[in-house]
PDB file of C-alpha atoms in Angstrom:
ATOM      1  CA  MET A   1       5.838 -15.465 -12.329  1.00  0.00           C
ATOM      2  CA  LYS A   2       3.731 -14.770  -9.232  1.00  0.00           C
ATOM      3  CA  LYS A   3       0.598 -15.144 -11.410  1.00  0.00           C
ATOM      4  CA  THR A   4       1.912 -18.482 -12.708  1.00  0.00           C
ATOM      5  CA  VAL A   5       2.352 -19.807  -9.165  1.00  0.00           C
ATOM      6  CA  ALA A   6      -1.130 -18.602  -8.214  1.00  0.00           C
ATOM      7  CA  ARG A   7      -2.582 -20.448 -11.213  1.00  0.00           C
ATOM      8  CA  LEU A   8      -0.733 -23.629 -10.236  1.00  0.00           C
ATOM      9  CA  LEU A   9      -2.138 -23.438  -6.712  1.00  0.00           C
ATOM     10  CA  THR A  10      -5.675 -22.910  -8.012  1.00  0.00           C
ATOM     11  CA  ALA A  11      -5.349 -25.774 -10.492  1.00  0.00           C
ATOM     12  CA  GLY A  12      -4.083 -28.107  -7.766  1.00  0.00           C
ATOM     13  CA  LEU A  13      -6.988 -27.323  -5.460  1.00  0.00           C
ATOM     14  CA  LEU A  14      -9.514 -27.767  -8.270  1.00  0.00           C
ATOM     15  CA  ALA A  15      -7.971 -31.089  -9.288  1.00  0.00           C
ATOM     16  CA  CYS A  16      -8.097 -32.322  -5.717  1.00  0.00           C
ATOM     17  CA  SER A  17     -11.732 -31.244  -5.318  1.00  0.00           C
ATOM     18  CA  ALA A  18     -12.686 -32.905  -8.595  1.00  0.00           C
ATOM     19  CA  GLY A  19     -10.979 -36.141  -7.590  1.00  0.00           C
ATOM     20  CA  VAL A  20     -12.809 -36.298  -4.288  1.00  0.00           C
ATOM     21  CA  ALA A  21     -16.137 -35.576  -5.958  1.00  0.00           C
ATOM     22  CA  LEU A  22     -15.660 -38.270  -8.609  1.00  0.00           C
ATOM     23  CA  ALA A  23     -14.567 -40.873  -6.087  1.00  0.00           C
ATOM     24  CA  ASP A  24     -17.061 -40.293  -3.322  1.00  0.00           C
ATOM     25  CA  GLY A  25     -19.806 -38.081  -4.665  1.00  0.00           C
ATOM     26  CA  ILE A  26     -20.856 -35.017  -2.685  1.00  0.00           C
ATOM     27  CA  PRO A  27     -19.406 -35.389   0.825  1.00  0.00           C
ATOM     28  CA  SER A  28     -21.567 -35.157   3.909  1.00  0.00           C
ATOM     29  CA  ALA A  29     -20.981 -35.279   7.640  1.00  0.00           C
ATOM     30  CA  ALA A  30     -22.000 -38.924   7.612  1.00  0.00           C
ATOM     31  CA  ASN A  31     -19.409 -40.141   5.115  1.00  0.00           C
ATOM     32  CA  ILE A  32     -16.358 -37.969   5.728  1.00  0.00           C
ATOM     33  CA  ALA A  33     -13.336 -40.252   6.002  1.00  0.00           C
ATOM     34  CA  GLU A  34     -10.566 -39.673   8.488  1.00  0.00           C
ATOM     35  CA  ALA A  35      -7.060 -41.044   8.066  1.00  0.00           C
ATOM     36  CA  PRO A  36      -5.351 -42.647  11.039  1.00  0.00           C
ATOM     37  CA  ILE A  37      -2.299 -41.006  12.564  1.00  0.00           C
ATOM     38  CA  GLY A  38       0.769 -42.355  10.774  1.00  0.00           C
ATOM     39  CA  GLY A  39       3.919 -41.188   9.053  1.00  0.00           C
ATOM     40  CA  ASN A  40       3.562 -42.950   5.694  1.00  0.00           C
ATOM     41  CA  GLU A  41       1.694 -40.002   4.139  1.00  0.00           C
ATOM     42  CA  TRP A  42       4.661 -37.687   4.688  1.00  0.00           C
ATOM     43  CA  ARG A  43       7.470 -39.833   3.296  1.00  0.00           C
ATOM     44  CA  GLY A  44       9.109 -39.065  -0.013  1.00  0.00           C
ATOM     45  CA  PHE A  45      10.347 -36.448  -2.446  1.00  0.00           C
ATOM     46  CA  PHE A  46       8.135 -33.375  -2.966  1.00  0.00           C
ATOM     47  CA  VAL A  47       7.819 -30.217  -5.057  1.00  0.00           C
ATOM     48  CA  SER A  48       6.004 -27.106  -3.879  1.00  0.00           C
ATOM     49  CA  ALA A  49       4.705 -23.715  -4.995  1.00  0.00           C
ATOM     50  CA  SER A  50       3.468 -20.876  -2.799  1.00  0.00           C
ATOM     51  CA  VAL A  51       2.479 -17.214  -2.738  1.00  0.00           C
ATOM     52  CA  GLY A  52       2.783 -14.811   0.159  1.00  0.00           C
ATOM     53  CA  TYR A  53       3.730 -11.451   1.576  1.00  0.00           C
ATOM     54  CA  GLY A  54       7.073 -10.250   2.911  1.00  0.00           C
ATOM     55  CA  TRP A  55       8.248  -7.218   4.852  1.00  0.00           C
ATOM     56  CA  SER A  56      11.554  -6.006   6.234  1.00  0.00           C
ATOM     57  CA  ASP A  57      12.526  -4.723   9.649  1.00  0.00           C
ATOM     58  CA  SER A  58      15.751  -2.956   8.660  1.00  0.00           C
ATOM     59  CA  GLU A  59      17.746   0.156   9.518  1.00  0.00           C
ATOM     60  CA  GLN A  60      20.310   2.430   7.893  1.00  0.00           C
ATOM     61  CA  TYR A  61      23.036   4.259   9.815  1.00  0.00           C
ATOM     62  CA  ALA A  62      25.339   6.956   8.385  1.00  0.00           C
ATOM     63  CA  ASP A  63      28.499   8.556   9.810  1.00  0.00           C
ATOM     64  CA  VAL A  64      30.012  11.623   8.126  1.00  0.00           C
ATOM     65  CA  ASP A  65      33.695  12.507   8.621  1.00  0.00           C
ATOM     66  CA  LEU A  66      35.285  15.498   6.890  1.00  0.00           C
ATOM     67  CA  GLY A  67      38.678  13.876   7.423  1.00  0.00           C
ATOM     68  CA  SER A  68      40.451  16.912   8.844  1.00  0.00           C
ATOM     69  CA  ASP A  69      40.103  16.402  12.587  1.00  0.00           C
ATOM     70  CA  GLY A  70      39.077  12.751  13.013  1.00  0.00           C
ATOM     71  CA  ILE A  71      35.767  13.796  14.586  1.00  0.00           C
ATOM     72  CA  LEU A  72      32.417  12.721  13.181  1.00  0.00           C
ATOM     73  CA  ASP A  73      30.676  15.723  11.637  1.00  0.00           C
ATOM     74  CA  GLY A  74      27.240  14.176  11.319  1.00  0.00           C
ATOM     75  CA  GLN A  75      25.216  11.038  12.014  1.00  0.00           C
ATOM     76  CA  PHE A  76      21.733   9.723  11.379  1.00  0.00           C
ATOM     77  CA  LYS A  77      19.708   6.549  11.814  1.00  0.00           C
ATOM     78  CA  LYS A  78      16.774   5.668   9.572  1.00  0.00           C
ATOM     79  CA  SER A  79      14.392   2.709   9.607  1.00  0.00           C
ATOM     80  CA  PHE A  80      12.968   1.433   6.339  1.00  0.00           C
ATOM     81  CA  GLU A  81      10.178  -1.079   5.781  1.00  0.00           C
ATOM     82  CA  ALA A  82      10.411  -2.671   2.351  1.00  0.00           C
ATOM     83  CA  ASP A  83       7.494  -4.986   1.543  1.00  0.00           C
ATOM     84  CA  GLY A  84       5.850  -6.783  -1.355  1.00  0.00           C
ATOM     85  CA  VAL A  85       4.040  -9.832  -2.729  1.00  0.00           C
ATOM     86  CA  LEU A  86       6.222 -12.918  -3.161  1.00  0.00           C
ATOM     87  CA  GLY A  87       6.064 -16.237  -4.973  1.00  0.00           C
ATOM     88  CA  ALA A  88       8.184 -19.300  -4.291  1.00  0.00           C
ATOM     89  CA  ILE A  89       8.985 -22.718  -5.734  1.00  0.00           C
ATOM     90  CA  GLY A  90      10.791 -25.475  -3.878  1.00  0.00           C
ATOM     91  CA  LEU A  91      11.673 -29.137  -3.566  1.00  0.00           C
ATOM     92  CA  GLY A  92      12.716 -31.443  -0.761  1.00  0.00           C
ATOM     93  CA  TYR A  93      12.507 -34.829   0.869  1.00  0.00           C
ATOM     94  CA  ASP A  94      10.696 -35.969   4.029  1.00  0.00           C
ATOM     95  CA  PHE A  95      11.095 -39.143   6.057  1.00  0.00           C
ATOM     96  CA  THR A  96       9.671 -40.441   9.309  1.00  0.00           C
ATOM     97  CA  VAL A  97      11.607 -41.594  12.357  1.00  0.00           C
ATOM     98  CA  ARG A  98       8.486 -42.678  14.243  1.00  0.00           C
ATOM     99  CA  ASP A  99       4.828 -42.988  13.305  1.00  0.00           C
ATOM    100  CA  ASN A 100       4.118 -39.332  14.052  1.00  0.00           C
ATOM    101  CA  VAL A 101       7.538 -37.597  13.753  1.00  0.00           C
ATOM    102  CA  VAL A 102       8.673 -36.181  10.400  1.00  0.00           C
ATOM    103  CA  LEU A 103      12.149 -34.915   9.459  1.00  0.00           C
ATOM    104  CA  GLY A 104      13.042 -33.380   6.131  1.00  0.00           C
ATOM    105  CA  VAL A 105      15.395 -31.278   4.032  1.00  0.00           C
ATOM    106  CA  PHE A 106      14.379 -28.720   1.415  1.00  0.00           C
ATOM    107  CA  GLY A 107      15.421 -25.827  -0.781  1.00  0.00           C
ATOM    108  CA  ASP A 108      13.360 -23.003  -2.259  1.00  0.00           C
ATOM    109  CA  TYR A 109      13.691 -19.894  -4.392  1.00  0.00           C
ATOM    110  CA  THR A 110      11.590 -16.782  -3.723  1.00  0.00           C
ATOM    111  CA  PHE A 111      10.975 -14.333  -6.556  1.00  0.00           C
ATOM    112  CA  GLY A 112       9.414 -10.901  -6.522  1.00  0.00           C
ATOM    113  CA  ASP A 113      10.951  -8.105  -4.475  1.00  0.00           C
ATOM    114  CA  LEU A 114      10.516  -6.112  -1.292  1.00  0.00           C
ATOM    115  CA  ASP A 115      11.098  -2.397  -1.796  1.00  0.00           C
ATOM    116  CA  ASP A 116      10.701   0.916  -0.001  1.00  0.00           C
ATOM    117  CA  LYS A 117      11.471   4.551  -0.764  1.00  0.00           C
ATOM    118  CA  TYR A 118      12.316   6.723   2.208  1.00  0.00           C
ATOM    119  CA  ASP A 119      13.819  10.128   2.966  1.00  0.00           C
ATOM    120  CA  THR A 120      17.115  10.620   4.777  1.00  0.00           C
ATOM    121  CA  PRO A 121      17.539  13.600   7.095  1.00  0.00           C
ATOM    122  CA  ALA A 122      20.288  16.234   7.026  1.00  0.00           C
ATOM    123  CA  ALA A 123      23.346  15.075   8.990  1.00  0.00           C
ATOM    124  CA  GLY A 124      26.144  17.560   9.459  1.00  0.00           C
ATOM    125  CA  VAL A 125      27.149  18.539   5.943  1.00  0.00           C
ATOM    126  CA  ILE A 126      24.957  15.901   4.254  1.00  0.00           C
ATOM    127  CA  LEU A 127      21.874  17.339   2.617  1.00  0.00           C
ATOM    128  CA  PRO A 128      18.515  15.542   2.985  1.00  0.00           C
ATOM    129  CA  GLY A 129      17.653  13.177   0.159  1.00  0.00           C
ATOM    130  CA  SER A 130      15.790   9.995  -0.728  1.00  0.00           C
ATOM    131  CA  VAL A 131      16.797   6.336  -0.954  1.00  0.00           C
ATOM    132  CA  LYS A 132      15.080   3.420  -2.679  1.00  0.00           C
ATOM    133  CA  ALA A 133      16.037   0.092  -1.103  1.00  0.00           C
ATOM    134  CA  LYS A 134      15.115  -3.353  -2.446  1.00  0.00           C
ATOM    135  CA  TYR A 135      15.552  -7.045  -1.547  1.00  0.00           C
ATOM    136  CA  GLU A 136      15.231  -9.675  -4.279  1.00  0.00           C
ATOM    137  CA  ASP A 137      16.500 -13.074  -5.522  1.00  0.00           C
ATOM    138  CA  ILE A 138      15.951 -14.772  -2.166  1.00  0.00           C
ATOM    139  CA  TRP A 139      16.751 -18.473  -1.810  1.00  0.00           C
ATOM    140  CA  ALA A 140      17.125 -20.844   1.104  1.00  0.00           C
ATOM    141  CA  VAL A 141      18.184 -24.387   2.019  1.00  0.00           C
ATOM    142  CA  GLY A 142      17.277 -25.930   5.324  1.00  0.00           C
ATOM    143  CA  ALA A 143      15.753 -28.674   7.413  1.00  0.00           C
ATOM    144  CA  ARG A 144      12.447 -29.152   9.129  1.00  0.00           C
ATOM    145  CA  ALA A 145      11.079 -31.257  11.965  1.00  0.00           C
ATOM    146  CA  GLY A 146       7.421 -31.842  12.645  1.00  0.00           C
ATOM    147  CA  VAL A 147       4.814 -33.812  14.537  1.00  0.00           C
ATOM    148  CA  ILE A 148       1.685 -35.294  12.960  1.00  0.00           C
ATOM    149  CA  VAL A 149      -1.343 -34.295  15.005  1.00  0.00           C
ATOM    150  CA  HIS A 150      -5.092 -34.584  14.513  1.00  0.00           C
ATOM    151  CA  LYS A 151      -4.894 -37.334  11.889  1.00  0.00           C
ATOM    152  CA  ASP A 152      -3.876 -35.472   8.693  1.00  0.00           C
ATOM    153  CA  LEU A 153      -2.197 -32.336  10.073  1.00  0.00           C
ATOM    154  CA  LEU A 154       1.548 -31.746  10.471  1.00  0.00           C
ATOM    155  CA  LEU A 155       2.972 -28.996  12.699  1.00  0.00           C
ATOM    156  CA  PHE A 156       6.606 -28.206  11.871  1.00  0.00           C
ATOM    157  CA  GLY A 157       9.533 -25.895  12.503  1.00  0.00           C
ATOM    158  CA  THR A 158      12.310 -24.937  10.067  1.00  0.00           C
ATOM    159  CA  VAL A 159      15.885 -23.641  10.222  1.00  0.00           C
ATOM    160  CA  GLY A 160      18.584 -23.099   7.618  1.00  0.00           C
ATOM    161  CA  TYR A 161      20.750 -20.878   5.434  1.00  0.00           C
ATOM    162  CA  THR A 162      19.421 -18.094   3.203  1.00  0.00           C
ATOM    163  CA  ALA A 163      20.830 -15.586   0.703  1.00  0.00           C
ATOM    164  CA  ALA A 164      19.428 -12.490  -0.993  1.00  0.00           C
ATOM    165  CA  GLU A 165      20.448  -9.476  -3.075  1.00  0.00           C
ATOM    166  CA  PHE A 166      20.105  -5.980  -1.599  1.00  0.00           C
ATOM    167  CA  SER A 167      20.255  -2.789  -3.662  1.00  0.00           C
ATOM    168  CA  ALA A 168      19.959   0.889  -2.793  1.00  0.00           C
ATOM    169  CA  VAL A 169      19.634   3.903  -5.082  1.00  0.00           C
ATOM    170  CA  ASN A 170      20.055   7.582  -4.129  1.00  0.00           C
ATOM    171  CA  GLU A 171      21.160  10.841  -5.730  1.00  0.00           C
ATOM    172  CA  GLY A 172      24.792   9.720  -5.602  1.00  0.00           C
ATOM    173  CA  GLY A 173      24.329   6.436  -7.474  1.00  0.00           C
ATOM    174  CA  LYS A 174      23.351   2.796  -7.049  1.00  0.00           C
ATOM    175  CA  GLY A 175      24.894   0.005  -5.034  1.00  0.00           C
ATOM    176  CA  LYS A 176      24.260  -3.755  -4.715  1.00  0.00           C
ATOM    177  CA  LYS A 177      25.255  -6.259  -2.069  1.00  0.00           C
ATOM    178  CA  ASP A 178      24.932 -10.041  -1.838  1.00  0.00           C
ATOM    179  CA  LEU A 179      23.627 -10.992   1.603  1.00  0.00           C
ATOM    180  CA  ASP A 180      23.636 -14.279   3.466  1.00  0.00           C
ATOM    181  CA  GLY A 181      22.359 -15.327   6.856  1.00  0.00           C
ATOM    182  CA  TYR A 182      20.016 -17.733   8.606  1.00  0.00           C
ATOM    183  CA  PHE A 183      16.286 -18.286   8.856  1.00  0.00           C
ATOM    184  CA  VAL A 184      13.897 -19.884  11.332  1.00  0.00           C
ATOM    185  CA  GLY A 185      10.230 -20.565  10.802  1.00  0.00           C
ATOM    186  CA  ALA A 186       7.140 -22.523  11.712  1.00  0.00           C
ATOM    187  CA  GLY A 187       4.051 -23.730   9.935  1.00  0.00           C
ATOM    188  CA  LEU A 188       1.440 -26.375   9.362  1.00  0.00           C
ATOM    189  CA  GLU A 189       0.749 -28.757   6.521  1.00  0.00           C
ATOM    190  CA  ARG A 190      -2.464 -30.645   5.818  1.00  0.00           C
ATOM    191  CA  LEU A 191      -3.043 -33.653   3.607  1.00  0.00           C
ATOM    192  CA  LEU A 192      -5.787 -32.717   1.132  1.00  0.00           C
ATOM    193  CA  CYS A 193      -6.103 -35.751  -1.108  1.00  0.00           C
ATOM    194  CA  ASN A 194      -3.857 -38.474  -2.478  1.00  0.00           C
ATOM    195  CA  ASN A 195      -0.377 -36.888  -2.645  1.00  0.00           C
ATOM    196  CA  LEU A 196      -1.450 -33.225  -2.475  1.00  0.00           C
ATOM    197  CA  TYR A 197      -0.810 -31.079   0.626  1.00  0.00           C
ATOM    198  CA  LEU A 198      -1.788 -27.553   1.664  1.00  0.00           C
ATOM    199  CA  LYS A 199       0.932 -25.677   3.552  1.00  0.00           C
ATOM    200  CA  ALA A 200       1.107 -22.363   5.472  1.00  0.00           C
ATOM    201  CA  GLU A 201       4.371 -21.020   6.893  1.00  0.00           C
ATOM    202  CA  TYR A 202       5.926 -18.023   8.655  1.00  0.00           C
ATOM    203  CA  ARG A 203       9.652 -17.364   8.201  1.00  0.00           C
ATOM    204  CA  TYR A 204      12.095 -14.924   9.825  1.00  0.00           C
ATOM    205  CA  SER A 205      15.403 -14.268   8.016  1.00  0.00           C
ATOM    206  CA  ASP A 206      18.376 -12.386   9.484  1.00  0.00           C
ATOM    207  CA  TYR A 207      21.069 -11.239   7.028  1.00  0.00           C
ATOM    208  CA  GLY A 208      23.163  -9.378   9.575  1.00  0.00           C
ATOM    209  CA  SER A 209      24.691  -5.999   8.716  1.00  0.00           C
ATOM    210  CA  PHE A 210      27.167  -4.605   6.212  1.00  0.00           C
ATOM    211  CA  SER A 211      28.768  -1.200   5.698  1.00  0.00           C
ATOM    212  CA  GLU A 212      30.095   0.779   2.763  1.00  0.00           C
ATOM    213  CA  THR A 213      32.333   3.862   2.771  1.00  0.00           C
ATOM    214  CA  ALA A 214      31.903   6.501   0.066  1.00  0.00           C
ATOM    215  CA  VAL A 215      34.890   8.745  -0.648  1.00  0.00           C
ATOM    216  CA  ASN A 216      34.483  12.260  -2.068  1.00  0.00           C
ATOM    217  CA  ASP A 217      30.742  12.241  -1.417  1.00  0.00           C
ATOM    218  CA  PRO A 218      29.271  15.213  -3.306  1.00  0.00           C
ATOM    219  CA  GLY A 219      27.062  16.015  -0.318  1.00  0.00           C
ATOM    220  CA  CYS A 220      29.970  16.903   1.939  1.00  0.00           C
ATOM    221  CA  GLY A 221      32.842  18.004  -0.255  1.00  0.00           C
ATOM    222  CA  ALA A 222      35.970  16.464  -1.737  1.00  0.00           C
ATOM    223  CA  ALA A 223      37.748  15.693   1.532  1.00  0.00           C
ATOM    224  CA  CYS A 224      35.062  13.813   3.421  1.00  0.00           C
ATOM    225  CA  THR A 225      33.965  10.201   3.717  1.00  0.00           C
ATOM    226  CA  THR A 226      30.502   8.864   4.486  1.00  0.00           C
ATOM    227  CA  LYS A 227      30.170   5.436   6.116  1.00  0.00           C
ATOM    228  CA  VAL A 228      26.751   3.865   5.627  1.00  0.00           C
ATOM    229  CA  GLU A 229      25.690   0.710   7.469  1.00  0.00           C
ATOM    230  CA  PHE A 230      22.602  -1.403   6.796  1.00  0.00           C
ATOM    231  CA  GLU A 231      21.019  -3.969   9.122  1.00  0.00           C
ATOM    232  CA  ASN A 232      18.806  -6.444   7.284  1.00  0.00           C
ATOM    233  CA  GLU A 233      15.914  -8.577   8.556  1.00  0.00           C
ATOM    234  CA  ILE A 234      12.987 -10.003   6.594  1.00  0.00           C
ATOM    235  CA  HIS A 235       9.684 -11.573   7.686  1.00  0.00           C
ATOM    236  CA  SER A 236       7.409 -13.505   5.353  1.00  0.00           C
ATOM    237  CA  VAL A 237       4.177 -15.500   5.399  1.00  0.00           C
ATOM    238  CA  ARG A 238       3.239 -17.848   2.580  1.00  0.00           C
ATOM    239  CA  VAL A 239       0.530 -20.337   1.625  1.00  0.00           C
ATOM    240  CA  GLY A 240       0.985 -23.012  -1.010  1.00  0.00           C
ATOM    241  CA  LEU A 241       0.648 -26.572  -2.234  1.00  0.00           C
ATOM    242  CA  ALA A 242       3.115 -29.452  -2.142  1.00  0.00           C
ATOM    243  CA  TYR A 243       2.952 -32.611  -4.235  1.00  0.00           C
ATOM    244  CA  LYS A 244       4.681 -35.624  -2.745  1.00  0.00           C
ATOM    245  CA  PHE A 245       5.927 -38.476  -4.945  1.00  0.00           C
ATOM    246  CA  GLY A 246       5.780 -41.951  -3.518  1.00  0.00           C
ATOM    247  CA  ALA A 247       3.866 -41.089  -0.362  1.00  0.00           C
ATOM    248  CA  ARG A 248       1.775 -44.044   0.768  1.00  0.00           C
ATOM    249  CA  ALA A 249      -1.425 -43.063   2.548  1.00  0.00           C
ATOM    250  CA  GLU A 250      -3.123 -45.526   4.855  1.00  0.00           C
ATOM    251  CA  GLU A 251      -6.551 -46.845   4.000  1.00  0.00           C
ATOM    252  CA  ALA A 252      -9.190 -44.324   5.023  1.00  0.00           C
ATOM    253  CA  VAL A 253     -11.594 -45.417   7.753  1.00  0.00           C
ATOM    254  CA  PRO A 254     -15.181 -44.077   7.512  1.00  0.00           C
ATOM    255  CA  LEU A 255     -16.668 -42.475  10.588  1.00  0.00           C
ATOM    256  CA  LYS A 256     -19.449 -44.390  12.239  1.00  0.00           C
TER     257      LYS A 256
END
């Protein structure tokens, strides 16, 4: 799927380049056209595709209690940095409230996964081992606000709701958890040609923390419990194309 998105991006850029070449011939510094500042180019429904890279800034905590005296018999804290290549598809709608201010709503789905394999230390009666953690099936809905600057360039910020699936595998088994939280981000978008836009964005997602308690953990005997807590944060950067339906660009004005 990531390869499919990459092919779509390449095809869009080639189509845009071909259209410019057919309409205007080989561009030069003397005949480059600049569009006036205005919001009409950013109005309308759009679809998008992007590729990027994501990484986590997450931590695991574990408390071990044998259950006989109410005193913790072991603890540890471990950071893990899952990462990976991502692809995303999305859709949304933009509108303008003034000539150079754009507001919009959108939703997107991110496929691919962020994973990491790390070792856990000995903690009390827990023996050292390894854990493989993974984030996948990430989707988001949100809003954005931006300002059109430098003729055909939009600077924007985003905020919204996001969800993901987290899984962890160790010697004792496998567990999954559905996560939800919020995201904030920022980026820029440039009008390439007609209704085609190039977009780059950074996004920070915070899924909060969750904990699980394992009873009769084989690492510490039949009487004990092990409470494991995960804190989950994800960063991502992505570059892609958006196609806007119904956007009405102003007539280009040649430079003199």
